[in-house]
């Protein structure tokens, strides 16, 4: 997998707050969901790969145990939803709701 977010991987990602990181991850997940709803598996997969890349960058730069646990669990559940058997019972609506609050908080700079 090639790096899509080179400037973020070079260190800019660490400068963002955890809310901004989650909001950006949510943006890529929203794109993946949107392309999936339009039956465009290729674009959905590309957006999902970008989301995973941002998640992995977040795991690398987060040193708070509760953040690491949250991000790791989210990654596991997202992979299960997009490429697994959806054992956790996630839905498109639940993912949109999950990331909406991060986007809202980041926008308001809470």
PDB file of N, CA, C and O in Angstrom, residues 29 32-33 36 48 75-95:
ATOM      1  N   UNK A  29     -13.844   7.761   5.933  1.00  0.00           N
ATOM      2  CA  UNK A  29     -14.831   6.687   6.117  1.00  0.00           C
ATOM      3  C   UNK A  29     -16.146   7.063   5.437  1.00  0.00           C
ATOM      4  O   UNK A  29     -16.785   6.227   4.789  1.00  0.00           O
ATOM      5  N   UNK A  32     -15.772   6.398   1.832  1.00  0.00           N
ATOM      6  CA  UNK A  32     -15.851   4.956   1.570  1.00  0.00           C
ATOM      7  C   UNK A  32     -17.306   4.480   1.608  1.00  0.00           C
ATOM      8  O   UNK A  32     -17.729   3.692   0.752  1.00  0.00           O
ATOM      9  N   UNK A  33     -18.057   4.977   2.589  1.00  0.00           N
ATOM     10  CA  UNK A  33     -19.473   4.588   2.685  1.00  0.00           C
ATOM     11  C   UNK A  33     -20.265   5.113   1.495  1.00  0.00           C
ATOM     12  O   UNK A  33     -21.127   4.414   0.946  1.00  0.00           O
ATOM     13  N   UNK A  36     -19.472   3.129  -1.558  1.00  0.00           N
ATOM     14  CA  UNK A  36     -20.067   1.792  -1.388  1.00  0.00           C
ATOM     15  C   UNK A  36     -21.557   1.835  -1.721  1.00  0.00           C
ATOM     16  O   UNK A  36     -22.077   0.937  -2.372  1.00  0.00           O
ATOM     17  N   UNK A  48     -11.289   3.695   1.882  1.00  0.00           N
ATOM     18  CA  UNK A  48     -11.081   2.909   3.098  1.00  0.00           C
ATOM     19  C   UNK A  48      -9.588   2.745   3.390  1.00  0.00           C
ATOM     20  O   UNK A  48      -9.162   2.842   4.545  1.00  0.00           O
ATOM     21  N   UNK A  75     -10.470   0.724  14.575  1.00  0.00           N
ATOM     22  CA  UNK A  75      -9.834   0.109  13.404  1.00  0.00           C
ATOM     23  C   UNK A  75     -10.344  -1.317  13.218  1.00  0.00           C
ATOM     24  O   UNK A  75     -10.711  -1.726  12.119  1.00  0.00           O
ATOM     25  N   UNK A  76     -10.337  -2.067  14.308  1.00  0.00           N
ATOM     26  CA  UNK A  76     -10.798  -3.453  14.259  1.00  0.00           C
ATOM     27  C   UNK A  76     -12.246  -3.539  13.766  1.00  0.00           C
ATOM     28  O   UNK A  76     -12.584  -4.362  12.910  1.00  0.00           O
ATOM     29  N   UNK A  77     -13.085  -2.659  14.274  1.00  0.00           N
ATOM     30  CA  UNK A  77     -14.499  -2.692  13.910  1.00  0.00           C
ATOM     31  C   UNK A  77     -14.728  -2.230  12.475  1.00  0.00           C
ATOM     32  O   UNK A  77     -15.574  -2.773  11.770  1.00  0.00           O
ATOM     33  N   UNK A  78     -13.938  -1.233  12.031  1.00  0.00           N
ATOM     34  CA  UNK A  78     -14.057  -0.776  10.638  1.00  0.00           C
ATOM     35  C   UNK A  78     -13.641  -1.869   9.654  1.00  0.00           C
ATOM     36  O   UNK A  78     -14.313  -2.102   8.646  1.00  0.00           O
ATOM     37  N   UNK A  79     -12.530  -2.531   9.950  1.00  0.00           N
ATOM     38  CA  UNK A  79     -12.065  -3.607   9.069  1.00  0.00           C
ATOM     39  C   UNK A  79     -13.109  -4.719   9.029  1.00  0.00           C
ATOM     40  O   UNK A  79     -13.411  -5.269   7.969  1.00  0.00           O
ATOM     41  N   UNK A  80     -13.690  -5.013  10.191  1.00  0.00           N
ATOM     42  CA  UNK A  80     -14.747  -6.034  10.245  1.00  0.00           C
ATOM     43  C   UNK A  80     -15.940  -5.619   9.387  1.00  0.00           C
ATOM     44  O   UNK A  80     -16.518  -6.447   8.682  1.00  0.00           O
ATOM     45  N   UNK A  81     -16.282  -4.318   9.413  1.00  0.00           N
ATOM     46  CA  UNK A  81     -17.438  -3.849   8.651  1.00  0.00           C
ATOM     47  C   UNK A  81     -17.177  -3.887   7.146  1.00  0.00           C
ATOM     48  O   UNK A  81     -18.012  -4.359   6.374  1.00  0.00           O
ATOM     49  N   UNK A  82     -16.003  -3.391   6.723  1.00  0.00           N
ATOM     50  CA  UNK A  82     -15.726  -3.279   5.290  1.00  0.00           C
ATOM     51  C   UNK A  82     -15.221  -4.583   4.667  1.00  0.00           C
ATOM     52  O   UNK A  82     -15.508  -4.853   3.503  1.00  0.00           O
ATOM     53  N   UNK A  83     -14.461  -5.367   5.419  1.00  0.00           N
ATOM     54  CA  UNK A  83     -13.858  -6.560   4.822  1.00  0.00           C
ATOM     55  C   UNK A  83     -14.104  -7.849   5.597  1.00  0.00           C
ATOM     56  O   UNK A  83     -13.625  -8.909   5.195  1.00  0.00           O
ATOM     57  N   UNK A  84     -14.813  -7.777   6.693  1.00  0.00           N
ATOM     58  CA  UNK A  84     -15.047  -8.972   7.493  1.00  0.00           C
ATOM     59  C   UNK A  84     -16.492  -9.429   7.416  1.00  0.00           C
ATOM     60  O   UNK A  84     -17.232  -9.089   6.484  1.00  0.00           O
ATOM     61  N   UNK A  85     -16.895 -10.145   8.432  1.00  0.00           N
ATOM     62  CA  UNK A  85     -18.255 -10.695   8.500  1.00  0.00           C
ATOM     63  C   UNK A  85     -19.203  -9.771   9.252  1.00  0.00           C
ATOM     64  O   UNK A  85     -20.338 -10.147   9.514  1.00  0.00           O
ATOM     65  N   UNK A  86     -18.727  -8.577   9.614  1.00  0.00           N
ATOM     66  CA  UNK A  86     -19.508  -7.605  10.398  1.00  0.00           C
ATOM     67  C   UNK A  86     -20.034  -8.243  11.680  1.00  0.00           C
ATOM     68  O   UNK A  86     -21.218  -8.166  11.999  1.00  0.00           O
ATOM     69  N   UNK A  87     -19.114  -8.854  12.403  1.00  0.00           N
ATOM     70  CA  UNK A  87     -19.471  -9.519  13.655  1.00  0.00           C
ATOM     71  C   UNK A  87     -19.949  -8.540  14.720  1.00  0.00           C
ATOM     72  O   UNK A  87     -20.665  -8.922  15.639  1.00  0.00           O
ATOM     73  N   UNK A  88     -19.526  -7.268  14.610  1.00  0.00           N
ATOM     74  CA  UNK A  88     -19.934  -6.279  15.604  1.00  0.00           C
ATOM     75  C   UNK A  88     -21.277  -5.631  15.251  1.00  0.00           C
ATOM     76  O   UNK A  88     -21.773  -4.815  16.012  1.00  0.00           O
ATOM     77  N   UNK A  89     -21.841  -5.979  14.113  1.00  0.00           N
ATOM     78  CA  UNK A  89     -23.144  -5.460  13.726  1.00  0.00           C
ATOM     79  C   UNK A  89     -23.161  -3.974  13.394  1.00  0.00           C
ATOM     80  O   UNK A  89     -24.179  -3.307  13.595  1.00  0.00           O
ATOM     81  N   UNK A  90     -22.060  -3.453  12.879  1.00  0.00           N
ATOM     82  CA  UNK A  90     -22.005  -2.042  12.503  1.00  0.00           C
ATOM     83  C   UNK A  90     -22.909  -1.776  11.306  1.00  0.00           C
ATOM     84  O   UNK A  90     -23.164  -2.658  10.499  1.00  0.00           O
ATOM     85  N   UNK A  91     -23.375  -0.545  11.227  1.00  0.00           N
ATOM     86  CA  UNK A  91     -24.177  -0.129  10.080  1.00  0.00           C
ATOM     87  C   UNK A  91     -23.602   1.175   9.531  1.00  0.00           C
ATOM     88  O   UNK A  91     -22.822   1.855  10.207  1.00  0.00           O
ATOM     89  N   UNK A  92     -24.014   1.502   8.328  1.00  0.00           N
ATOM     90  CA  UNK A  92     -23.585   2.767   7.734  1.00  0.00           C
ATOM     91  C   UNK A  92     -24.016   3.926   8.634  1.00  0.00           C
ATOM     92  O   UNK A  92     -23.245   4.850   8.890  1.00  0.00           O
ATOM     93  N   UNK A  93     -25.225   3.856   9.138  1.00  0.00           N
ATOM     94  CA  UNK A  93     -25.746   4.925  10.005  1.00  0.00           C
ATOM     95  C   UNK A  93     -24.943   5.032  11.299  1.00  0.00           C
ATOM     96  O   UNK A  93     -24.673   6.142  11.776  1.00  0.00           O
ATOM     97  N   UNK A  94     -24.537   3.899  11.860  1.00  0.00           N
ATOM     98  CA  UNK A  94     -23.780   3.949  13.119  1.00  0.00           C
ATOM     99  C   UNK A  94     -22.406   4.571  12.909  1.00  0.00           C
ATOM    100  O   UNK A  94     -21.914   5.310  13.762  1.00  0.00           O
ATOM    101  N   UNK A  95     -21.784   4.309  11.768  1.00  0.00           N
ATOM    102  CA  UNK A  95     -20.480   4.928  11.477  1.00  0.00           C
ATOM    103  C   UNK A  95     -20.622   6.420  11.252  1.00  0.00           C
ATOM    104  O   UNK A  95     -19.813   7.213  11.726  1.00  0.00           O
TER     105      UNK A  95
END
